[in-house]
Amino acid sequence: MLVYFVTDEPAKLPAIRAMLEPQHAVVPWVLDSDGTGVRAHGVLMVDVDLRQMPRADQLKLILQELAAISERLFVVPNHARSMVAQAYALGATAVISRAKEAALKIAQIEYAEAAKEKNATDPAMEMDAGVAAFASMFSNVRHGRPLKIADARRATSQIVKRVGQDGLSTWLDEVRRYHEGTFQHCLLVTGVAVAFGLDVGFSSADVSRLGMAATLHDIGKARIPLSILDKPGRLDPDEDEIIRRHPVIGYELLKGVSDVSPEILDGVRHHHEYLDGSGYPDGLKGSQISDLVRLLTISDIFAALVESRAYKTPMPRSAAYEILCGMEGKLEGALVRAFRKVALG
Ligand SMILES: [Fe+2]
Ligand SMILES: [Fe+2]
């Protein structure tokens, strides 16, 4: 397999070659130098100090050149959380904490690709592909590229399958362990919404619709600066105003896309509306808010409370459920009660 190795430190190259060759062909690309002409297939491995902004900017240009390569492996020492978030924002599909782990990861990618070709159905491998599809969707939108609805569909169907097979708790634990920021949030919301839909006895078509709405609900955040999205603590009023634009941004991104149903558009635009009219962006009230949106909003708030962030420990699920119970008037009480079993596991 071709491995494009992008680095800011030429001294790292011999060790990478020693590890990966001759099994793989390593094509080096050192920041500040001219790149390579072959840019069609293979794996991209990025080992660059992302804390240094000029390097991150150079890297963005190289990544544009290598946009056709879908597998993007980033080395982030010790999985430093803010850097992991940045890696995903730059388009990573996987993050490893040491370059040494690359051989195993690349072998997994190679195996997954071979399996994909053979239409294999190993759930763990399919799930990796689902998460990768999700990552690529977010990164496309962040970089102004077209959103591929097939990526969202693929990610959603894998999450539906996985939550249906292994339950919500396993999903929550795994996502919180391996993923960061908005990316983590969307995976959690989808898992929670799917578990909720399955628990209340939705048909499989309705579970898929709810899952798709959840997968896409915060897609507008891909257009919000990371400095605001990943800011620890409270946002100031200007930042808050910017972040509150994300439902409309998401709606605008999706409204012309074929295959996006009105229910999904409704979920994307209205998941921050409350029954008492105090939500945004349209200040909808009571019956103006559909059932799908009501379920999505409950899943969204719950997932946000239990997510794991660099600056906060995840809230226990029971405490998060108590908060939902205290939102009488904003959320539908009967639905919150129906959510109890899902919330408490
Ligand atoms: Fe949102
Ligand atoms: Fe959300």
mmCIF file of C-alpha atoms and ligand atoms in Angstrom:
data_model
loop_
_atom_site.group_PDB
_atom_site.id
_atom_site.type_symbol
_atom_site.label_atom_id
_atom_site.label_comp_id
_atom_site.label_asym_id
_atom_site.label_seq_id
_atom_site.Cartn_x
_atom_site.Cartn_y
_atom_site.Cartn_z
ATOM 1 C CA MET A 1 0.000 0.000 0.000
ATOM 2 C CA LEU A 2 1.179 3.549 -0.708
ATOM 3 C CA VAL A 3 1.717 5.551 2.468
ATOM 4 C CA TYR A 4 2.072 9.304 2.005
ATOM 5 C CA PHE A 5 4.046 10.416 5.041
ATOM 6 C CA VAL A 6 3.626 14.131 5.721
ATOM 7 C CA THR A 7 5.928 15.518 8.380
ATOM 8 C CA ASP A 8 7.609 18.674 9.630
ATOM 9 C CA GLU A 9 10.667 16.721 10.776
ATOM 10 C CA PRO A 10 12.706 14.966 8.062
ATOM 11 C CA ALA A 11 14.547 13.150 10.866
ATOM 12 C CA LYS A 12 11.396 11.122 11.504
ATOM 13 C CA LEU A 13 11.499 9.571 8.059
ATOM 14 C CA PRO A 14 14.123 6.795 8.516
ATOM 15 C CA ALA A 15 12.211 5.280 11.439
ATOM 16 C CA ILE A 16 8.969 5.308 9.444
ATOM 17 C CA ARG A 17 10.693 3.682 6.487
ATOM 18 C CA ALA A 18 12.264 1.056 8.721
ATOM 19 C CA MET A 19 8.872 0.264 10.209
ATOM 20 C CA LEU A 20 6.719 0.208 7.065
ATOM 21 C CA GLU A 21 8.982 -0.872 4.233
ATOM 22 C CA PRO A 22 9.158 -3.111 2.291
ATOM 23 C CA GLN A 23 5.562 -4.130 3.045
ATOM 24 C CA HIS A 24 4.344 -0.630 2.112
ATOM 25 C CA ALA A 25 5.787 2.034 -0.177
ATOM 26 C CA VAL A 26 6.490 5.219 1.796
ATOM 27 C CA VAL A 27 6.183 8.486 -0.146
ATOM 28 C CA PRO A 28 7.551 11.301 2.016
ATOM 29 C CA TRP A 29 6.309 14.890 1.924
ATOM 30 C CA VAL A 30 8.199 17.248 4.200
ATOM 31 C CA LEU A 31 6.541 20.570 4.978
ATOM 32 C CA ASP A 32 8.189 23.418 3.055
ATOM 33 C CA SER A 33 9.204 21.151 0.185
ATOM 34 C CA ASP A 34 7.572 20.225 -3.095
ATOM 35 C CA GLY A 35 5.184 17.337 -2.988
ATOM 36 C CA THR A 36 4.716 14.248 -5.002
ATOM 37 C CA GLY A 37 2.801 13.743 -8.209
ATOM 38 C CA VAL A 38 0.919 10.582 -7.238
ATOM 39 C CA ARG A 39 -2.179 11.549 -5.317
ATOM 40 C CA ALA A 40 -4.882 9.076 -6.050
ATOM 41 C CA HIS A 41 -4.911 6.199 -3.606
ATOM 42 C CA GLY A 42 -3.216 4.846 -0.497
ATOM 43 C CA VAL A 43 -3.086 6.084 3.070
ATOM 44 C CA LEU A 44 -2.054 9.480 4.315
ATOM 45 C CA MET A 45 -0.025 9.560 7.518
ATOM 46 C CA VAL A 46 0.484 12.970 9.117
ATOM 47 C CA ASP A 47 3.083 13.516 11.822
ATOM 48 C CA VAL A 48 3.225 17.290 12.260
ATOM 49 C CA ASP A 49 3.284 19.430 15.396
ATOM 50 C CA LEU A 50 -0.211 20.915 15.166
ATOM 51 C CA ARG A 51 0.432 23.300 18.054
ATOM 52 C CA GLN A 52 2.405 25.479 15.673
ATOM 53 C CA MET A 53 -0.056 27.412 13.583
ATOM 54 C CA PRO A 54 2.213 28.099 10.565
ATOM 55 C CA ARG A 55 2.758 24.353 10.257
ATOM 56 C CA ALA A 56 -0.945 23.645 10.526
ATOM 57 C CA ASP A 57 -1.566 26.175 7.745
ATOM 58 C CA GLN A 58 1.048 24.560 5.484
ATOM 59 C CA LEU A 59 -0.449 21.208 6.266
ATOM 60 C CA LYS A 60 -3.897 22.374 5.163
ATOM 61 C CA LEU A 61 -2.515 23.173 1.720
ATOM 62 C CA ILE A 62 -0.895 19.754 1.430
ATOM 63 C CA LEU A 63 -4.113 18.087 2.538
ATOM 64 C CA GLN A 64 -5.952 19.891 -0.215
ATOM 65 C CA GLU A 65 -3.488 18.440 -2.694
ATOM 66 C CA LEU A 66 -4.077 15.003 -1.264
ATOM 67 C CA ALA A 67 -7.845 15.391 -0.973
ATOM 68 C CA ALA A 68 -8.505 12.275 -3.028
ATOM 69 C CA ILE A 69 -7.022 10.058 -0.332
ATOM 70 C CA SER A 70 -9.771 9.065 2.018
ATOM 71 C CA GLU A 71 -7.782 7.346 4.781
ATOM 72 C CA ARG A 72 -6.000 9.954 6.888
ATOM 73 C CA LEU A 73 -4.008 8.839 9.876
ATOM 74 C CA PHE A 74 -2.752 11.555 12.248
ATOM 75 C CA VAL A 75 -0.123 11.104 14.957
ATOM 76 C CA VAL A 76 -1.118 13.084 18.055
ATOM 77 C CA PRO A 77 1.322 12.452 20.932
ATOM 78 C CA ASN A 78 -0.513 11.036 23.951
ATOM 79 C CA HIS A 79 -3.859 11.739 22.313
ATOM 80 C CA ALA A 80 -3.698 15.365 23.572
ATOM 81 C CA ARG A 81 -7.370 16.288 23.457
ATOM 82 C CA SER A 82 -7.226 19.691 21.799
ATOM 83 C CA MET A 83 -4.848 18.329 19.165
ATOM 84 C CA VAL A 84 -7.090 15.337 18.522
ATOM 85 C CA ALA A 85 -9.964 17.746 17.888
ATOM 86 C CA GLN A 86 -7.770 19.720 15.522
ATOM 87 C CA ALA A 87 -6.687 16.556 13.710
ATOM 88 C CA TYR A 88 -10.310 15.604 13.051
ATOM 89 C CA ALA A 89 -11.077 19.155 12.007
ATOM 90 C CA LEU A 90 -8.254 18.881 9.481
ATOM 91 C CA GLY A 91 -9.799 15.722 8.091
ATOM 92 C CA ALA A 92 -8.280 12.873 10.107
ATOM 93 C CA THR A 93 -10.158 9.602 9.863
ATOM 94 C CA ALA A 94 -8.062 8.007 12.620
ATOM 95 C CA VAL A 95 -5.723 9.274 15.324
ATOM 96 C CA ILE A 96 -2.855 7.343 16.869
ATOM 97 C CA SER A 97 -0.789 8.474 19.837
ATOM 98 C CA ARG A 98 2.604 7.288 18.557
ATOM 99 C CA ALA A 99 4.085 6.808 15.119
ATOM 100 C CA LYS A 100 4.913 3.244 16.198
ATOM 101 C CA GLU A 101 1.216 2.382 16.106
ATOM 102 C CA ALA A 102 1.037 3.190 12.411
ATOM 103 C CA ALA A 103 2.022 -0.272 11.165
ATOM 104 C CA LEU A 104 -0.902 -1.881 12.960
ATOM 105 C CA LYS A 105 -3.359 0.819 11.942
ATOM 106 C CA ILE A 106 -2.311 0.696 8.303
ATOM 107 C CA ALA A 107 -2.648 -3.084 8.359
ATOM 108 C CA GLN A 108 -6.193 -2.604 9.714
ATOM 109 C CA ILE A 109 -6.996 -0.116 6.962
ATOM 110 C CA GLU A 110 -5.644 -2.491 4.357
ATOM 111 C CA TYR A 111 -7.659 -5.334 5.828
ATOM 112 C CA ALA A 112 -10.799 -3.169 5.988
ATOM 113 C CA GLU A 113 -10.373 -2.180 2.354
ATOM 114 C CA ALA A 114 -9.894 -5.763 1.283
ATOM 115 C CA ALA A 115 -12.961 -6.746 3.306
ATOM 116 C CA LYS A 116 -14.970 -3.892 1.808
ATOM 117 C CA GLU A 117 -14.130 -5.219 -1.605
ATOM 118 C CA LYS A 118 -15.340 -8.643 -0.592
ATOM 119 C CA ASN A 119 -18.443 -7.156 1.034
ATOM 120 C CA ALA A 120 -17.425 -8.618 4.365
ATOM 121 C CA THR A 121 -19.764 -7.925 7.259
ATOM 122 C CA ASP A 122 -17.538 -7.921 10.324
ATOM 123 C CA PRO A 123 -19.360 -5.410 12.610
ATOM 124 C CA ALA A 124 -16.200 -3.853 14.102
ATOM 125 C CA MET A 125 -14.791 -3.180 10.671
ATOM 126 C CA GLU A 126 -18.067 -1.857 9.377
ATOM 127 C CA MET A 127 -18.249 0.453 12.361
ATOM 128 C CA ASP A 128 -14.809 1.886 11.682
ATOM 129 C CA ALA A 129 -15.983 2.560 8.157
ATOM 130 C CA GLY A 130 -19.158 4.198 9.523
ATOM 131 C CA VAL A 131 -17.195 6.486 11.840
ATOM 132 C CA ALA A 132 -14.780 7.285 9.015
ATOM 133 C CA ALA A 133 -17.724 8.176 6.773
ATOM 134 C CA PHE A 134 -19.005 10.458 9.510
ATOM 135 C CA ALA A 135 -15.579 12.104 9.854
ATOM 136 C CA SER A 136 -15.277 12.619 6.135
ATOM 137 C CA MET A 137 -18.729 14.229 5.988
ATOM 138 C CA PHE A 138 -17.789 16.724 8.708
ATOM 139 C CA SER A 139 -14.437 17.477 7.207
ATOM 140 C CA ASN A 140 -15.924 18.012 3.741
ATOM 141 C CA VAL A 141 -18.340 20.579 5.089
ATOM 142 C CA ARG A 142 -15.662 22.311 7.144
ATOM 143 C CA HIS A 143 -13.472 22.642 4.075
ATOM 144 C CA GLY A 144 -16.265 23.900 1.844
ATOM 145 C CA ARG A 145 -16.536 20.686 -0.129
ATOM 146 C CA PRO A 146 -19.922 19.184 -0.992
ATOM 147 C CA LEU A 147 -21.650 17.162 1.663
ATOM 148 C CA LYS A 148 -22.089 13.532 0.652
ATOM 149 C CA ILE A 149 -25.375 12.316 2.016
ATOM 150 C CA ALA A 150 -24.233 8.729 1.405
ATOM 151 C CA ASP A 151 -21.615 9.261 4.162
ATOM 152 C CA ALA A 152 -24.337 10.246 6.627
ATOM 153 C CA ARG A 153 -26.468 7.295 5.602
ATOM 154 C CA ARG A 154 -23.607 4.882 5.966
ATOM 155 C CA ALA A 155 -22.644 6.209 9.412
ATOM 156 C CA THR A 156 -26.268 6.154 10.578
ATOM 157 C CA SER A 157 -26.946 2.617 9.455
ATOM 158 C CA GLN A 158 -23.823 1.379 11.242
ATOM 159 C CA ILE A 159 -24.832 3.173 14.445
ATOM 160 C CA VAL A 160 -28.360 1.744 14.243
ATOM 161 C CA LYS A 161 -26.901 -1.726 13.818
ATOM 162 C CA ARG A 162 -24.366 -1.328 16.569
ATOM 163 C CA VAL A 163 -26.721 0.177 19.172
ATOM 164 C CA GLY A 164 -29.308 -2.469 18.283
ATOM 165 C CA GLN A 165 -26.782 -5.264 18.818
ATOM 166 C CA ASP A 166 -24.682 -4.083 21.760
ATOM 167 C CA GLY A 167 -26.905 -1.505 23.481
ATOM 168 C CA LEU A 168 -26.391 2.152 24.234
ATOM 169 C CA SER A 169 -23.927 1.828 27.146
ATOM 170 C CA THR A 170 -21.236 0.173 25.039
ATOM 171 C CA TRP A 171 -21.690 2.831 22.373
ATOM 172 C CA LEU A 172 -21.445 5.719 24.856
ATOM 173 C CA ASP A 173 -18.292 4.275 26.444
ATOM 174 C CA GLU A 174 -16.534 3.697 23.141
ATOM 175 C CA VAL A 175 -17.391 7.036 21.599
ATOM 176 C CA ARG A 176 -16.325 8.937 24.702
ATOM 177 C CA ARG A 177 -13.043 7.065 24.818
ATOM 178 C CA TYR A 178 -12.017 7.499 21.195
ATOM 179 C CA HIS A 179 -13.596 10.669 19.849
ATOM 180 C CA GLU A 180 -13.568 14.360 20.625
ATOM 181 C CA GLY A 181 -15.577 17.561 20.495
ATOM 182 C CA THR A 182 -18.448 18.076 18.081
ATOM 183 C CA PHE A 183 -17.611 14.827 16.373
ATOM 184 C CA GLN A 184 -18.062 12.941 19.656
ATOM 185 C CA HIS A 185 -21.264 14.864 20.370
ATOM 186 C CA CYS A 186 -22.913 13.928 17.074
ATOM 187 C CA LEU A 187 -21.986 10.258 17.439
ATOM 188 C CA LEU A 188 -23.424 10.272 20.966
ATOM 189 C CA VAL A 189 -26.645 12.042 19.965
ATOM 190 C CA THR A 190 -27.185 9.554 17.151
ATOM 191 C CA GLY A 191 -26.596 6.584 19.463
ATOM 192 C CA VAL A 192 -28.974 8.003 22.097
ATOM 193 C CA ALA A 193 -31.673 8.913 19.554
ATOM 194 C CA VAL A 194 -31.476 5.484 17.918
ATOM 195 C CA ALA A 195 -31.707 3.737 21.311
ATOM 196 C CA PHE A 196 -34.700 5.950 22.162
ATOM 197 C CA GLY A 197 -36.428 5.176 18.844
ATOM 198 C CA LEU A 198 -35.829 1.442 19.253
ATOM 199 C CA ASP A 199 -37.067 1.533 22.839
ATOM 200 C CA VAL A 200 -40.346 3.263 22.011
ATOM 201 C CA GLY A 201 -40.961 0.714 19.246
ATOM 202 C CA PHE A 202 -40.400 2.842 16.148
ATOM 203 C CA SER A 203 -40.453 1.045 12.808
ATOM 204 C CA SER A 204 -37.044 0.556 11.245
ATOM 205 C CA ALA A 205 -37.818 3.294 8.704
ATOM 206 C CA ASP A 206 -38.593 5.729 11.534
ATOM 207 C CA VAL A 207 -35.458 4.731 13.469
ATOM 208 C CA SER A 208 -33.398 5.405 10.343
ATOM 209 C CA ARG A 209 -35.086 8.767 9.812
ATOM 210 C CA LEU A 210 -34.481 9.784 13.423
ATOM 211 C CA GLY A 211 -30.898 8.481 13.195
ATOM 212 C CA MET A 212 -30.248 10.500 10.043
ATOM 213 C CA ALA A 213 -31.679 13.630 11.638
ATOM 214 C CA ALA A 214 -29.387 13.043 14.634
ATOM 215 C CA THR A 215 -26.324 12.370 12.478
ATOM 216 C CA LEU A 216 -26.897 15.624 10.628
ATOM 217 C CA HIS A 217 -28.419 17.747 13.401
ATOM 218 C CA ASP A 218 -25.285 19.781 14.179
ATOM 219 C CA ILE A 219 -23.715 19.681 10.720
ATOM 220 C CA GLY A 220 -23.971 23.491 10.716
ATOM 221 C CA LYS A 221 -21.307 23.497 13.458
ATOM 222 C CA ALA A 222 -18.800 22.381 10.838
ATOM 223 C CA ARG A 223 -18.945 26.001 9.671
ATOM 224 C CA ILE A 224 -18.422 27.500 13.161
ATOM 225 C CA PRO A 225 -14.811 28.327 14.162
ATOM 226 C CA LEU A 226 -13.215 25.664 16.375
ATOM 227 C CA SER A 227 -12.047 28.390 18.757
ATOM 228 C CA ILE A 228 -15.713 28.864 19.666
ATOM 229 C CA LEU A 229 -16.844 25.243 19.402
ATOM 230 C CA ASP A 230 -14.076 23.891 21.598
ATOM 231 C CA LYS A 231 -13.840 26.833 23.990
ATOM 232 C CA PRO A 232 -13.755 25.613 27.574
ATOM 233 C CA GLY A 233 -16.323 27.233 29.843
ATOM 234 C CA ARG A 234 -18.910 29.866 29.006
ATOM 235 C CA LEU A 235 -19.198 31.634 25.682
ATOM 236 C CA ASP A 236 -19.452 35.406 25.604
ATOM 237 C CA PRO A 237 -22.645 36.890 24.070
ATOM 238 C CA ASP A 238 -21.056 37.401 20.627
ATOM 239 C CA GLU A 239 -19.758 33.833 20.521
ATOM 240 C CA ASP A 240 -23.120 32.572 21.717
ATOM 241 C CA GLU A 241 -24.817 34.466 18.918
ATOM 242 C CA ILE A 242 -22.492 32.810 16.380
ATOM 243 C CA ILE A 243 -23.022 29.323 17.703
ATOM 244 C CA ARG A 244 -26.792 29.788 17.709
ATOM 245 C CA ARG A 245 -26.636 30.130 13.937
ATOM 246 C CA HIS A 246 -25.737 26.461 13.459
ATOM 247 C CA PRO A 247 -29.307 25.089 13.012
ATOM 248 C CA VAL A 248 -29.991 27.529 10.167
ATOM 249 C CA ILE A 249 -26.545 26.945 8.628
ATOM 250 C CA GLY A 250 -27.194 23.189 8.718
ATOM 251 C CA TYR A 251 -30.651 23.653 7.211
ATOM 252 C CA GLU A 252 -29.262 25.831 4.411
ATOM 253 C CA LEU A 253 -26.528 23.273 3.695
ATOM 254 C CA LEU A 254 -29.041 20.463 3.368
ATOM 255 C CA LYS A 255 -32.165 21.989 1.920
ATOM 256 C CA GLY A 256 -31.133 21.625 -1.706
ATOM 257 C CA VAL A 257 -29.674 18.150 -1.298
ATOM 258 C CA SER A 258 -31.741 15.388 -2.864
ATOM 259 C CA ASP A 259 -32.525 12.484 -0.551
ATOM 260 C CA VAL A 260 -32.843 14.732 2.505
ATOM 261 C CA SER A 261 -36.438 14.409 3.653
ATOM 262 C CA PRO A 262 -38.487 17.263 5.143
ATOM 263 C CA GLU A 263 -38.445 15.475 8.527
ATOM 264 C CA ILE A 264 -34.652 15.516 8.553
ATOM 265 C CA LEU A 265 -34.557 19.187 7.582
ATOM 266 C CA ASP A 266 -37.051 19.879 10.357
ATOM 267 C CA GLY A 267 -34.795 18.081 12.879
ATOM 268 C CA VAL A 268 -31.693 19.966 11.767
ATOM 269 C CA ARG A 269 -33.379 23.353 11.922
ATOM 270 C CA HIS A 270 -35.496 22.899 15.042
ATOM 271 C CA HIS A 271 -33.612 20.729 17.526
ATOM 272 C CA HIS A 272 -33.103 23.753 19.812
ATOM 273 C CA GLU A 273 -36.784 24.723 19.918
ATOM 274 C CA TYR A 274 -38.756 24.320 23.177
ATOM 275 C CA LEU A 275 -42.477 23.701 23.653
ATOM 276 C CA ASP A 276 -42.854 26.983 25.600
ATOM 277 C CA GLY A 277 -41.476 29.007 22.667
ATOM 278 C CA SER A 278 -38.195 29.909 24.379
ATOM 279 C CA GLY A 279 -35.964 28.037 21.911
ATOM 280 C CA TYR A 280 -34.336 29.081 18.648
ATOM 281 C CA PRO A 281 -34.054 29.857 15.727
ATOM 282 C CA ASP A 282 -37.798 30.192 14.986
ATOM 283 C CA GLY A 283 -39.291 30.360 18.495
ATOM 284 C CA LEU A 284 -41.699 27.507 17.651
ATOM 285 C CA LYS A 285 -44.282 26.512 20.238
ATOM 286 C CA GLY A 286 -46.176 23.361 21.259
ATOM 287 C CA SER A 287 -47.763 21.595 18.300
ATOM 288 C CA GLN A 288 -45.466 23.375 15.837
ATOM 289 C CA ILE A 289 -42.718 21.062 17.096
ATOM 290 C CA SER A 290 -42.961 17.591 15.555
ATOM 291 C CA ASP A 291 -42.591 14.308 17.429
ATOM 292 C CA LEU A 292 -39.297 13.524 15.725
ATOM 293 C CA VAL A 293 -37.888 16.882 16.795
ATOM 294 C CA ARG A 294 -39.088 16.374 20.367
ATOM 295 C CA LEU A 295 -37.232 13.067 20.578
ATOM 296 C CA LEU A 296 -34.170 14.563 18.962
ATOM 297 C CA THR A 297 -34.070 17.499 21.372
ATOM 298 C CA ILE A 298 -34.233 15.206 24.399
ATOM 299 C CA SER A 299 -31.452 13.024 22.934
ATOM 300 C CA ASP A 300 -29.356 16.092 22.127
ATOM 301 C CA ILE A 301 -29.555 17.588 25.616
ATOM 302 C CA PHE A 302 -28.894 14.249 27.297
ATOM 303 C CA ALA A 303 -25.897 13.489 25.057
ATOM 304 C CA ALA A 304 -24.444 16.969 25.640
ATOM 305 C CA LEU A 305 -24.655 16.460 29.400
ATOM 306 C CA VAL A 306 -22.953 13.054 29.412
ATOM 307 C CA GLU A 307 -20.247 13.868 26.879
ATOM 308 C CA SER A 308 -16.611 13.830 27.850
ATOM 309 C CA ARG A 309 -14.656 17.042 27.314
ATOM 310 C CA ALA A 310 -11.112 18.035 28.179
ATOM 311 C CA TYR A 311 -12.433 20.547 30.714
ATOM 312 C CA LYS A 312 -15.286 18.577 32.259
ATOM 313 C CA THR A 313 -15.864 15.090 33.541
ATOM 314 C CA PRO A 314 -18.924 13.405 32.039
ATOM 315 C CA MET A 315 -22.036 13.852 34.127
ATOM 316 C CA PRO A 316 -23.488 10.549 35.400
ATOM 317 C CA ARG A 317 -26.458 9.450 33.333
ATOM 318 C CA SER A 318 -28.811 9.617 36.325
ATOM 319 C CA ALA A 319 -27.907 13.274 36.982
ATOM 320 C CA ALA A 320 -28.368 14.129 33.292
ATOM 321 C CA TYR A 321 -31.812 12.517 33.371
ATOM 322 C CA GLU A 322 -32.734 14.576 36.463
ATOM 323 C CA ILE A 323 -31.948 17.736 34.489
ATOM 324 C CA LEU A 324 -34.279 16.634 31.685
ATOM 325 C CA CYS A 325 -37.005 15.980 34.288
ATOM 326 C CA GLY A 326 -36.540 19.559 35.530
ATOM 327 C CA MET A 327 -37.277 20.965 32.059
ATOM 328 C CA GLU A 328 -41.025 20.488 32.305
ATOM 329 C CA GLY A 329 -42.782 22.927 29.986
ATOM 330 C CA LYS A 330 -39.865 22.969 27.554
ATOM 331 C CA LEU A 331 -39.754 19.238 26.820
ATOM 332 C CA GLU A 332 -42.709 16.879 26.554
ATOM 333 C CA GLY A 333 -43.132 15.292 30.002
ATOM 334 C CA ALA A 334 -44.520 11.999 28.689
ATOM 335 C CA LEU A 335 -41.570 11.598 26.343
ATOM 336 C CA VAL A 336 -39.067 12.418 29.078
ATOM 337 C CA ARG A 337 -40.702 9.711 31.216
ATOM 338 C CA ALA A 338 -40.530 7.294 28.270
ATOM 339 C CA PHE A 339 -36.831 8.154 27.965
ATOM 340 C CA ARG A 340 -36.114 7.037 31.541
ATOM 341 C CA LYS A 341 -35.152 3.457 30.663
ATOM 342 C CA VAL A 342 -32.831 4.575 27.851
ATOM 343 C CA ALA A 343 -31.226 7.277 30.000
ATOM 344 C CA LEU A 344 -30.559 5.092 33.006
ATOM 345 C CA GLY A 345 -29.581 2.012 31.014
HETATM 346 FE FE FE B 1 -27.343 21.846 18.004
HETATM 347 FE FE FE B 2 -26.318 18.951 19.335
#
